[in-house]
Amino acid sequence: MIYPEGYSTSLSQRDTQKAIKVVKDTFQVALSKALNLDRVTAPLMVTKASGINDDLNGVERKVHFTMMNVDGEAEIVQSLAKWKRLALYRYGYGADEGIYTDMNAVRRDDETDNLHSMFVDQWDWCRVITKEERNVEFLKSIVEKIVAAIYETNEAVKAKYPVLSYEMCKDVFFITTQELEDMYPDLTPKERENEITKEHKTVFLMQIGGKLRSGEKHDGRAPDYDDWALNGDIFVWNDLLGCAYELSSMGIRVDAESLHRQLAEEGVLEREQFDFHKKILDGTLPLTIGGGIGQSRLCMLLLQKAHIGEVQCSVWSDEMREECKKHNIILL
């Protein structure tokens, strides 16, 4: 936990609720325009047998339950990484058009702190691409459009609430995890993220999921949605908390070749028997790019809040609530 010295929020709880709506309304319009996305509805739960729930790092426990009128088990989604690709296929989307949705999830194993809640809310988005667009330069161009939409949103929020003063750097610095490890071989991955983001303010850290030359991974990624050679995270520098602040995880999604390679690398080739994976391997599903952008994360950043619980309702320990209160952080 980070408790900023002398912290005091600039907005009352009532004004914060109004400002959250300004952030969300402004950003989703800017995002959909920038990437040519339609808004769609999305599931809160999927069946375990479908294999389309997000496995995140592969170790998190999903919230699951049996049902009265349906056989098998259902799972609360952890994200919609796979579901979105199926939706693009079912709804008939073509190249350079796509969808976004409000994704609400429960991640029971997330360690709660300033930035992490068991309740996750994202704009999940996905767009059909061509084979020729499966490259780093296209990935970078999409990142720049997303950052521009965030910048536009920040300017609109400050115009509405002049008391706010967050300065967003719209110039993105691109670097791979291997390049970052080579720069800071003696630091942990999180320490490296802090160093590079403190220097460059807005960073897209690429190629997350595979092992680096040190034999370690920078961070984990499920092997069956992002192509680890064509993905990354968007970070900005958070002056209030003094740390690198992740806003989005995204990437060009696996094709048949990268899916098989990554499943083999993780020792989970049995997943190729799931219907979703079969549809990638046989070319049924379109090639796509997609990701998630944290809704509460974005609101927290632009409204200059010290804790994610100031912009969303979730479950916190009594100890955290009391300690936050002592530091003038009031959780919803």
mmCIF file of C-alpha atoms in Angstrom:
data_model
loop_
_atom_site.group_PDB
_atom_site.id
_atom_site.type_symbol
_atom_site.label_atom_id
_atom_site.label_comp_id
_atom_site.label_asym_id
_atom_site.label_seq_id
_atom_site.Cartn_x
_atom_site.Cartn_y
_atom_site.Cartn_z
ATOM 1 C CA MET A 1 0.000 0.000 0.000
ATOM 2 C CA ILE A 2 1.081 3.549 -0.793
ATOM 3 C CA TYR A 3 -0.214 6.426 1.324
ATOM 4 C CA PRO A 4 0.686 9.757 -0.336
ATOM 5 C CA GLU A 5 1.832 12.263 2.257
ATOM 6 C CA GLY A 6 -0.722 15.010 2.875
ATOM 7 C CA TYR A 7 -3.229 13.431 0.483
ATOM 8 C CA SER A 8 -6.601 15.079 0.030
ATOM 9 C CA THR A 9 -8.952 14.388 -2.852
ATOM 10 C CA SER A 10 -9.851 17.320 -5.096
ATOM 11 C CA LEU A 11 -13.427 16.121 -5.628
ATOM 12 C CA SER A 12 -16.173 15.286 -3.162
ATOM 13 C CA GLN A 13 -17.708 11.815 -3.364
ATOM 14 C CA ARG A 14 -20.752 13.251 -5.124
ATOM 15 C CA ASP A 15 -18.657 15.150 -7.667
ATOM 16 C CA THR A 16 -16.471 12.072 -8.075
ATOM 17 C CA GLN A 17 -19.503 10.050 -9.172
ATOM 18 C CA LYS A 18 -20.366 12.701 -11.756
ATOM 19 C CA ALA A 19 -16.769 12.882 -12.948
ATOM 20 C CA ILE A 20 -16.582 9.098 -13.357
ATOM 21 C CA LYS A 21 -19.426 9.347 -15.846
ATOM 22 C CA VAL A 22 -17.606 12.104 -17.739
ATOM 23 C CA VAL A 23 -14.483 9.947 -17.985
ATOM 24 C CA LYS A 24 -16.343 6.842 -19.129
ATOM 25 C CA ASP A 25 -18.670 8.600 -21.570
ATOM 26 C CA THR A 26 -15.845 10.575 -23.159
ATOM 27 C CA PHE A 27 -13.333 7.767 -23.437
ATOM 28 C CA GLN A 28 -15.563 5.079 -24.900
ATOM 29 C CA VAL A 29 -16.713 7.466 -27.644
ATOM 30 C CA ALA A 30 -13.105 8.418 -28.418
ATOM 31 C CA LEU A 31 -11.990 4.772 -28.412
ATOM 32 C CA SER A 32 -14.796 3.528 -30.642
ATOM 33 C CA LYS A 33 -14.131 6.335 -33.115
ATOM 34 C CA ALA A 34 -10.371 5.793 -33.159
ATOM 35 C CA LEU A 35 -10.557 2.019 -33.712
ATOM 36 C CA ASN A 36 -13.913 1.737 -35.552
ATOM 37 C CA LEU A 37 -15.619 -0.285 -32.824
ATOM 38 C CA ASP A 38 -19.296 -1.049 -32.113
ATOM 39 C CA ARG A 39 -20.516 -1.450 -28.538
ATOM 40 C CA VAL A 40 -21.930 -4.898 -27.749
ATOM 41 C CA THR A 41 -23.246 -6.711 -24.687
ATOM 42 C CA ALA A 42 -21.100 -9.335 -22.999
ATOM 43 C CA PRO A 43 -21.442 -12.256 -20.566
ATOM 44 C CA LEU A 44 -20.732 -12.162 -16.844
ATOM 45 C CA MET A 45 -20.387 -15.971 -16.798
ATOM 46 C CA VAL A 46 -19.485 -18.763 -19.206
ATOM 47 C CA THR A 47 -19.573 -22.555 -18.903
ATOM 48 C CA LYS A 48 -16.408 -24.266 -17.744
ATOM 49 C CA ALA A 49 -16.667 -26.748 -20.628
ATOM 50 C CA SER A 50 -16.507 -23.984 -23.230
ATOM 51 C CA GLY A 51 -12.842 -23.251 -22.527
ATOM 52 C CA ILE A 52 -13.299 -19.566 -23.361
ATOM 53 C CA ASN A 53 -12.688 -18.086 -19.920
ATOM 54 C CA ASP A 54 -9.435 -16.162 -19.583
ATOM 55 C CA ASP A 55 -6.773 -18.097 -17.667
ATOM 56 C CA LEU A 56 -4.720 -14.932 -16.969
ATOM 57 C CA ASN A 57 -1.383 -16.243 -15.657
ATOM 58 C CA GLY A 58 -2.756 -19.785 -15.411
ATOM 59 C CA VAL A 59 -2.738 -20.011 -11.613
ATOM 60 C CA GLU A 60 -5.670 -17.815 -10.533
ATOM 61 C CA ARG A 61 -8.726 -19.611 -9.141
ATOM 62 C CA LYS A 62 -11.954 -18.864 -10.982
ATOM 63 C CA VAL A 63 -15.229 -18.264 -9.156
ATOM 64 C CA HIS A 64 -17.406 -21.225 -10.198
ATOM 65 C CA PHE A 65 -20.760 -22.736 -9.322
ATOM 66 C CA THR A 66 -23.316 -25.350 -10.371
ATOM 67 C CA MET A 67 -26.688 -24.351 -11.817
ATOM 68 C CA MET A 68 -30.239 -25.491 -11.207
ATOM 69 C CA ASN A 69 -31.339 -25.997 -14.829
ATOM 70 C CA VAL A 70 -28.062 -26.351 -16.729
ATOM 71 C CA ASP A 71 -25.641 -29.267 -16.517
ATOM 72 C CA GLY A 72 -22.005 -28.710 -15.656
ATOM 73 C CA GLU A 73 -20.416 -25.691 -13.979
ATOM 74 C CA ALA A 74 -20.421 -21.987 -14.785
ATOM 75 C CA GLU A 75 -17.510 -19.615 -14.166
ATOM 76 C CA ILE A 76 -17.486 -15.874 -13.572
ATOM 77 C CA VAL A 77 -15.323 -14.434 -16.341
ATOM 78 C CA GLN A 78 -11.804 -13.209 -15.563
ATOM 79 C CA SER A 79 -11.741 -11.318 -18.860
ATOM 80 C CA LEU A 80 -13.270 -11.700 -22.318
ATOM 81 C CA ALA A 81 -10.099 -12.232 -24.353
ATOM 82 C CA LYS A 82 -11.419 -15.354 -26.102
ATOM 83 C CA TRP A 83 -15.139 -14.536 -26.091
ATOM 84 C CA LYS A 84 -14.585 -11.360 -28.128
ATOM 85 C CA ARG A 85 -12.921 -13.238 -30.963
ATOM 86 C CA LEU A 86 -15.801 -15.671 -31.159
ATOM 87 C CA ALA A 87 -18.255 -12.741 -31.146
ATOM 88 C CA LEU A 88 -16.512 -11.106 -34.107
ATOM 89 C CA TYR A 89 -16.906 -14.377 -36.041
ATOM 90 C CA ARG A 90 -20.533 -14.922 -35.031
ATOM 91 C CA TYR A 91 -21.557 -11.324 -35.734
ATOM 92 C CA GLY A 92 -19.876 -11.228 -39.143
ATOM 93 C CA TYR A 93 -17.284 -8.470 -38.659
ATOM 94 C CA GLY A 94 -14.704 -7.853 -41.379
ATOM 95 C CA ALA A 95 -11.198 -6.428 -41.533
ATOM 96 C CA ASP A 96 -10.510 -3.181 -39.657
ATOM 97 C CA GLU A 97 -13.797 -3.146 -37.764
ATOM 98 C CA GLY A 98 -14.585 -4.495 -34.337
ATOM 99 C CA ILE A 99 -16.355 -4.363 -30.991
ATOM 100 C CA TYR A 100 -15.963 -3.106 -27.442
ATOM 101 C CA THR A 101 -17.905 -3.911 -24.302
ATOM 102 C CA ASP A 102 -18.141 -3.259 -20.579
ATOM 103 C CA MET A 103 -16.433 -6.249 -18.980
ATOM 104 C CA ASN A 104 -17.088 -6.938 -15.297
ATOM 105 C CA ALA A 105 -15.121 -9.735 -13.667
ATOM 106 C CA VAL A 106 -14.215 -11.210 -10.301
ATOM 107 C CA ARG A 107 -10.582 -12.124 -9.694
ATOM 108 C CA ARG A 108 -10.622 -13.684 -6.245
ATOM 109 C CA ASP A 109 -6.850 -14.164 -6.049
ATOM 110 C CA ASP A 110 -5.805 -10.591 -6.810
ATOM 111 C CA GLU A 111 -3.886 -9.044 -3.926
ATOM 112 C CA THR A 112 -5.777 -5.864 -3.063
ATOM 113 C CA ASP A 113 -3.859 -2.597 -2.790
ATOM 114 C CA ASN A 114 -3.994 0.918 -4.259
ATOM 115 C CA LEU A 115 -4.297 -0.435 -7.797
ATOM 116 C CA HIS A 116 -5.843 -3.882 -7.422
ATOM 117 C CA SER A 117 -9.374 -4.938 -6.540
ATOM 118 C CA MET A 118 -11.102 -8.313 -6.691
ATOM 119 C CA PHE A 119 -13.698 -6.555 -8.848
ATOM 120 C CA VAL A 120 -12.354 -5.771 -12.314
ATOM 121 C CA ASP A 121 -14.051 -3.472 -14.805
ATOM 122 C CA GLN A 122 -12.596 -2.951 -18.266
ATOM 123 C CA TRP A 123 -13.420 -1.802 -21.714
ATOM 124 C CA ASP A 124 -12.688 -5.060 -23.503
ATOM 125 C CA TRP A 125 -12.215 -4.513 -27.240
ATOM 126 C CA CYS A 126 -11.298 -6.588 -30.275
ATOM 127 C CA ARG A 127 -10.919 -5.830 -33.982
ATOM 128 C CA VAL A 128 -10.503 -7.979 -37.098
ATOM 129 C CA ILE A 129 -7.195 -7.550 -38.918
ATOM 130 C CA THR A 130 -5.611 -8.867 -42.105
ATOM 131 C CA LYS A 131 -2.630 -11.216 -42.305
ATOM 132 C CA GLU A 132 -0.531 -8.266 -43.508
ATOM 133 C CA GLU A 133 -1.373 -6.346 -40.323
ATOM 134 C CA ARG A 134 0.117 -8.983 -38.016
ATOM 135 C CA ASN A 135 3.288 -6.975 -37.407
ATOM 136 C CA VAL A 136 4.903 -4.707 -34.818
ATOM 137 C CA GLU A 137 4.364 -1.476 -36.742
ATOM 138 C CA PHE A 138 0.614 -2.034 -36.937
ATOM 139 C CA LEU A 139 0.530 -2.893 -33.224
ATOM 140 C CA LYS A 140 2.322 0.379 -32.450
ATOM 141 C CA SER A 141 -0.141 2.370 -34.564
ATOM 142 C CA ILE A 142 -3.092 0.986 -32.566
ATOM 143 C CA VAL A 143 -1.332 1.770 -29.273
ATOM 144 C CA GLU A 144 -0.824 5.375 -30.379
ATOM 145 C CA LYS A 145 -4.532 5.698 -31.200
ATOM 146 C CA ILE A 146 -5.519 4.393 -27.762
ATOM 147 C CA VAL A 147 -3.105 6.762 -26.014
ATOM 148 C CA ALA A 148 -4.499 9.646 -28.084
ATOM 149 C CA ALA A 149 -8.023 8.736 -26.911
ATOM 150 C CA ILE A 150 -6.829 8.756 -23.271
ATOM 151 C CA TYR A 151 -5.159 12.138 -23.809
ATOM 152 C CA GLU A 152 -8.353 13.538 -25.348
ATOM 153 C CA THR A 153 -10.362 12.251 -22.383
ATOM 154 C CA ASN A 154 -7.985 13.803 -19.864
ATOM 155 C CA GLU A 155 -8.224 17.196 -21.546
ATOM 156 C CA ALA A 156 -12.038 17.005 -21.548
ATOM 157 C CA VAL A 157 -12.131 16.064 -17.852
ATOM 158 C CA LYS A 158 -9.808 18.929 -16.878
ATOM 159 C CA ALA A 159 -11.947 21.362 -18.861
ATOM 160 C CA LYS A 160 -14.997 20.178 -16.905
ATOM 161 C CA TYR A 161 -13.175 20.099 -13.537
ATOM 162 C CA PRO A 162 -10.397 22.743 -13.525
ATOM 163 C CA VAL A 163 -9.339 21.634 -10.036
ATOM 164 C CA LEU A 164 -7.783 18.530 -11.671
ATOM 165 C CA SER A 165 -4.284 18.841 -13.079
ATOM 166 C CA TYR A 166 -2.997 15.467 -14.353
ATOM 167 C CA GLU A 167 -0.662 15.993 -17.323
ATOM 168 C CA MET A 168 -0.766 13.141 -19.833
ATOM 169 C CA CYS A 169 2.227 12.548 -22.090
ATOM 170 C CA LYS A 170 0.845 11.516 -25.482
ATOM 171 C CA ASP A 171 4.226 10.501 -26.971
ATOM 172 C CA VAL A 172 4.660 6.744 -26.515
ATOM 173 C CA PHE A 173 8.053 5.171 -25.840
ATOM 174 C CA PHE A 174 8.237 1.618 -27.211
ATOM 175 C CA ILE A 175 10.549 -1.013 -25.715
ATOM 176 C CA THR A 176 10.633 -4.819 -25.469
ATOM 177 C CA THR A 177 10.922 -6.780 -22.246
ATOM 178 C CA GLN A 178 14.292 -8.142 -23.391
ATOM 179 C CA GLU A 179 15.623 -4.656 -24.096
ATOM 180 C CA LEU A 180 14.401 -3.599 -20.666
ATOM 181 C CA GLU A 181 16.064 -6.565 -18.956
ATOM 182 C CA ASP A 182 19.303 -5.742 -20.779
ATOM 183 C CA MET A 183 19.097 -2.154 -19.476
ATOM 184 C CA TYR A 184 18.379 -3.142 -15.865
ATOM 185 C CA PRO A 185 19.587 -6.749 -15.376
ATOM 186 C CA ASP A 186 19.803 -6.425 -11.586
ATOM 187 C CA LEU A 187 16.255 -5.090 -11.072
ATOM 188 C CA THR A 188 12.988 -6.996 -10.726
ATOM 189 C CA PRO A 189 10.449 -6.706 -13.560
ATOM 190 C CA LYS A 190 8.326 -4.231 -11.554
ATOM 191 C CA GLU A 191 11.399 -2.147 -10.731
ATOM 192 C CA ARG A 192 12.295 -2.058 -14.430
ATOM 193 C CA GLU A 193 8.798 -0.878 -15.296
ATOM 194 C CA ASN A 194 9.112 1.918 -12.743
ATOM 195 C CA GLU A 195 12.489 3.065 -14.045
ATOM 196 C CA ILE A 196 11.543 3.208 -17.719
ATOM 197 C CA THR A 197 8.130 4.788 -17.101
ATOM 198 C CA LYS A 198 9.510 7.411 -14.722
ATOM 199 C CA GLU A 199 11.890 8.474 -17.485
ATOM 200 C CA HIS A 200 9.542 8.381 -20.476
ATOM 201 C CA LYS A 201 6.103 8.955 -18.816
ATOM 202 C CA THR A 202 4.103 6.915 -21.360
ATOM 203 C CA VAL A 203 5.498 3.501 -22.294
ATOM 204 C CA PHE A 204 4.378 0.488 -24.299
ATOM 205 C CA LEU A 205 6.266 -2.540 -23.003
ATOM 206 C CA MET A 206 6.249 -5.253 -25.684
ATOM 207 C CA GLN A 207 6.683 -9.025 -25.914
ATOM 208 C CA ILE A 208 5.284 -10.290 -22.613
ATOM 209 C CA GLY A 209 4.756 -13.979 -21.862
ATOM 210 C CA GLY A 210 7.801 -15.840 -23.101
ATOM 211 C CA LYS A 211 11.055 -16.450 -21.260
ATOM 212 C CA LEU A 212 13.819 -13.862 -21.489
ATOM 213 C CA ARG A 213 17.514 -14.684 -21.984
ATOM 214 C CA SER A 214 17.852 -14.794 -18.192
ATOM 215 C CA GLY A 215 15.488 -17.773 -18.206
ATOM 216 C CA GLU A 216 12.786 -15.798 -16.380
ATOM 217 C CA LYS A 217 9.549 -14.299 -17.687
ATOM 218 C CA HIS A 218 8.930 -10.593 -17.331
ATOM 219 C CA ASP A 219 5.313 -11.454 -16.525
ATOM 220 C CA GLY A 220 2.883 -14.257 -17.217
ATOM 221 C CA ARG A 221 0.392 -14.385 -20.068
ATOM 222 C CA ALA A 222 -2.062 -17.098 -21.023
ATOM 223 C CA PRO A 223 -0.719 -18.929 -24.108
ATOM 224 C CA ASP A 224 -3.962 -18.950 -26.077
ATOM 225 C CA TYR A 225 -4.942 -15.337 -26.745
ATOM 226 C CA ASP A 226 -1.975 -12.949 -27.204
ATOM 227 C CA ASP A 227 0.870 -13.701 -29.582
ATOM 228 C CA TRP A 228 3.749 -13.152 -27.146
ATOM 229 C CA ALA A 229 5.851 -11.611 -29.929
ATOM 230 C CA LEU A 230 3.135 -9.065 -30.756
ATOM 231 C CA ASN A 231 1.657 -7.897 -27.455
ATOM 232 C CA GLY A 232 2.344 -5.494 -24.608
ATOM 233 C CA ASP A 233 1.167 -3.260 -21.762
ATOM 234 C CA ILE A 234 0.532 0.482 -21.744
ATOM 235 C CA PHE A 235 2.076 2.229 -18.730
ATOM 236 C CA VAL A 236 1.932 5.855 -17.650
ATOM 237 C CA TRP A 237 3.745 7.502 -14.757
ATOM 238 C CA ASN A 238 1.506 8.197 -11.757
ATOM 239 C CA ASP A 239 2.964 11.209 -9.922
ATOM 240 C CA LEU A 240 0.608 10.850 -6.957
ATOM 241 C CA LEU A 241 1.657 7.263 -6.206
ATOM 242 C CA GLY A 242 5.162 7.543 -7.616
ATOM 243 C CA CYS A 243 4.990 4.388 -9.722
ATOM 244 C CA ALA A 244 4.450 2.960 -13.188
ATOM 245 C CA TYR A 245 0.713 2.639 -13.702
ATOM 246 C CA GLU A 246 -0.655 -0.024 -16.059
ATOM 247 C CA LEU A 247 -3.725 1.066 -18.010
ATOM 248 C CA SER A 248 -4.004 -1.656 -20.631
ATOM 249 C CA SER A 249 -2.874 -5.139 -21.596
ATOM 250 C CA MET A 250 -3.329 -5.817 -25.301
ATOM 251 C CA GLY A 251 -1.902 -7.397 -28.399
ATOM 252 C CA ILE A 252 -2.302 -9.114 -31.719
ATOM 253 C CA ARG A 253 -4.007 -12.408 -31.012
ATOM 254 C CA VAL A 254 -2.595 -15.840 -31.760
ATOM 255 C CA ASP A 255 -2.846 -17.409 -35.181
ATOM 256 C CA ALA A 256 -2.640 -21.180 -35.696
ATOM 257 C CA GLU A 257 1.168 -21.268 -35.644
ATOM 258 C CA SER A 258 1.719 -19.109 -32.548
ATOM 259 C CA LEU A 259 -1.131 -20.815 -30.667
ATOM 260 C CA HIS A 260 0.395 -24.275 -31.144
ATOM 261 C CA ARG A 261 3.889 -23.024 -30.280
ATOM 262 C CA GLN A 262 2.810 -21.289 -27.085
ATOM 263 C CA LEU A 263 0.607 -24.142 -25.900
ATOM 264 C CA ALA A 264 3.546 -26.507 -26.410
ATOM 265 C CA GLU A 265 5.894 -24.148 -24.553
ATOM 266 C CA GLU A 266 3.525 -24.099 -21.571
ATOM 267 C CA GLY A 267 2.866 -27.844 -21.718
ATOM 268 C CA VAL A 268 -0.887 -27.500 -22.257
ATOM 269 C CA LEU A 269 -1.409 -28.897 -25.754
ATOM 270 C CA GLU A 270 -4.559 -30.620 -24.497
ATOM 271 C CA ARG A 271 -6.321 -27.266 -24.858
ATOM 272 C CA GLU A 272 -6.272 -27.803 -28.615
ATOM 273 C CA GLN A 273 -9.287 -30.049 -28.066
ATOM 274 C CA PHE A 274 -11.458 -27.105 -27.005
ATOM 275 C CA ASP A 275 -13.811 -25.814 -29.705
ATOM 276 C CA PHE A 276 -12.370 -22.287 -29.465
ATOM 277 C CA HIS A 277 -8.828 -23.511 -30.066
ATOM 278 C CA LYS A 278 -9.892 -25.784 -32.921
ATOM 279 C CA LYS A 279 -11.470 -22.810 -34.668
ATOM 280 C CA ILE A 280 -8.152 -20.949 -34.527
ATOM 281 C CA LEU A 281 -6.117 -23.929 -35.691
ATOM 282 C CA ASP A 282 -8.366 -24.605 -38.686
ATOM 283 C CA GLY A 283 -8.641 -20.923 -39.649
ATOM 284 C CA THR A 284 -12.345 -20.547 -38.857
ATOM 285 C CA LEU A 285 -11.881 -17.571 -36.522
ATOM 286 C CA PRO A 286 -10.633 -14.273 -37.955
ATOM 287 C CA LEU A 287 -7.225 -12.797 -37.196
ATOM 288 C CA THR A 288 -7.645 -10.127 -34.540
ATOM 289 C CA ILE A 289 -6.059 -7.552 -32.264
ATOM 290 C CA GLY A 290 -7.585 -6.714 -28.898
ATOM 291 C CA GLY A 291 -7.147 -5.898 -25.250
ATOM 292 C CA GLY A 292 -8.585 -4.517 -22.068
ATOM 293 C CA ILE A 293 -8.443 -0.968 -20.727
ATOM 294 C CA GLY A 294 -9.177 -0.546 -17.038
ATOM 295 C CA GLN A 295 -12.221 1.612 -16.379
ATOM 296 C CA SER A 296 -11.592 2.227 -12.691
ATOM 297 C CA ARG A 297 -7.866 2.495 -13.392
ATOM 298 C CA LEU A 298 -8.488 5.287 -15.905
ATOM 299 C CA CYS A 299 -10.928 7.080 -13.592
ATOM 300 C CA MET A 300 -8.505 6.812 -10.683
ATOM 301 C CA LEU A 301 -5.666 8.272 -12.749
ATOM 302 C CA LEU A 302 -7.511 11.169 -14.350
ATOM 303 C CA LEU A 303 -9.412 12.095 -11.171
ATOM 304 C CA GLN A 304 -6.133 11.922 -9.207
ATOM 305 C CA LYS A 305 -7.261 9.405 -6.617
ATOM 306 C CA ALA A 306 -4.882 7.492 -4.343
ATOM 307 C CA HIS A 307 -6.861 4.226 -4.234
ATOM 308 C CA ILE A 308 -9.003 2.365 -6.750
ATOM 309 C CA GLY A 309 -11.647 1.981 -4.025
ATOM 310 C CA GLU A 310 -12.330 5.716 -4.325
ATOM 311 C CA VAL A 311 -13.841 5.191 -7.795
ATOM 312 C CA GLN A 312 -15.403 1.706 -7.556
ATOM 313 C CA CYS A 313 -17.382 -0.353 -5.060
ATOM 314 C CA SER A 314 -15.661 -3.561 -4.023
ATOM 315 C CA VAL A 315 -14.781 -5.641 -0.963
ATOM 316 C CA TRP A 316 -11.888 -4.553 1.264
ATOM 317 C CA SER A 317 -10.567 -5.774 4.579
ATOM 318 C CA ASP A 318 -11.541 -3.840 7.696
ATOM 319 C CA GLU A 319 -7.838 -3.183 8.278
ATOM 320 C CA MET A 320 -7.420 -1.574 4.864
ATOM 321 C CA ARG A 321 -10.506 0.593 5.303
ATOM 322 C CA GLU A 322 -9.299 1.848 8.687
ATOM 323 C CA GLU A 323 -5.747 2.496 7.534
ATOM 324 C CA CYS A 324 -6.967 4.315 4.415
ATOM 325 C CA LYS A 325 -9.278 6.452 6.553
ATOM 326 C CA LYS A 326 -6.328 7.501 8.712
ATOM 327 C CA HIS A 327 -4.638 8.793 5.543
ATOM 328 C CA ASN A 328 -7.723 10.640 4.280
ATOM 329 C CA ILE A 329 -8.552 7.972 1.690
ATOM 330 C CA ILE A 330 -12.271 7.191 1.853
ATOM 331 C CA LEU A 331 -13.230 3.934 0.142
ATOM 332 C CA LEU A 332 -16.670 3.643 -1.442
#
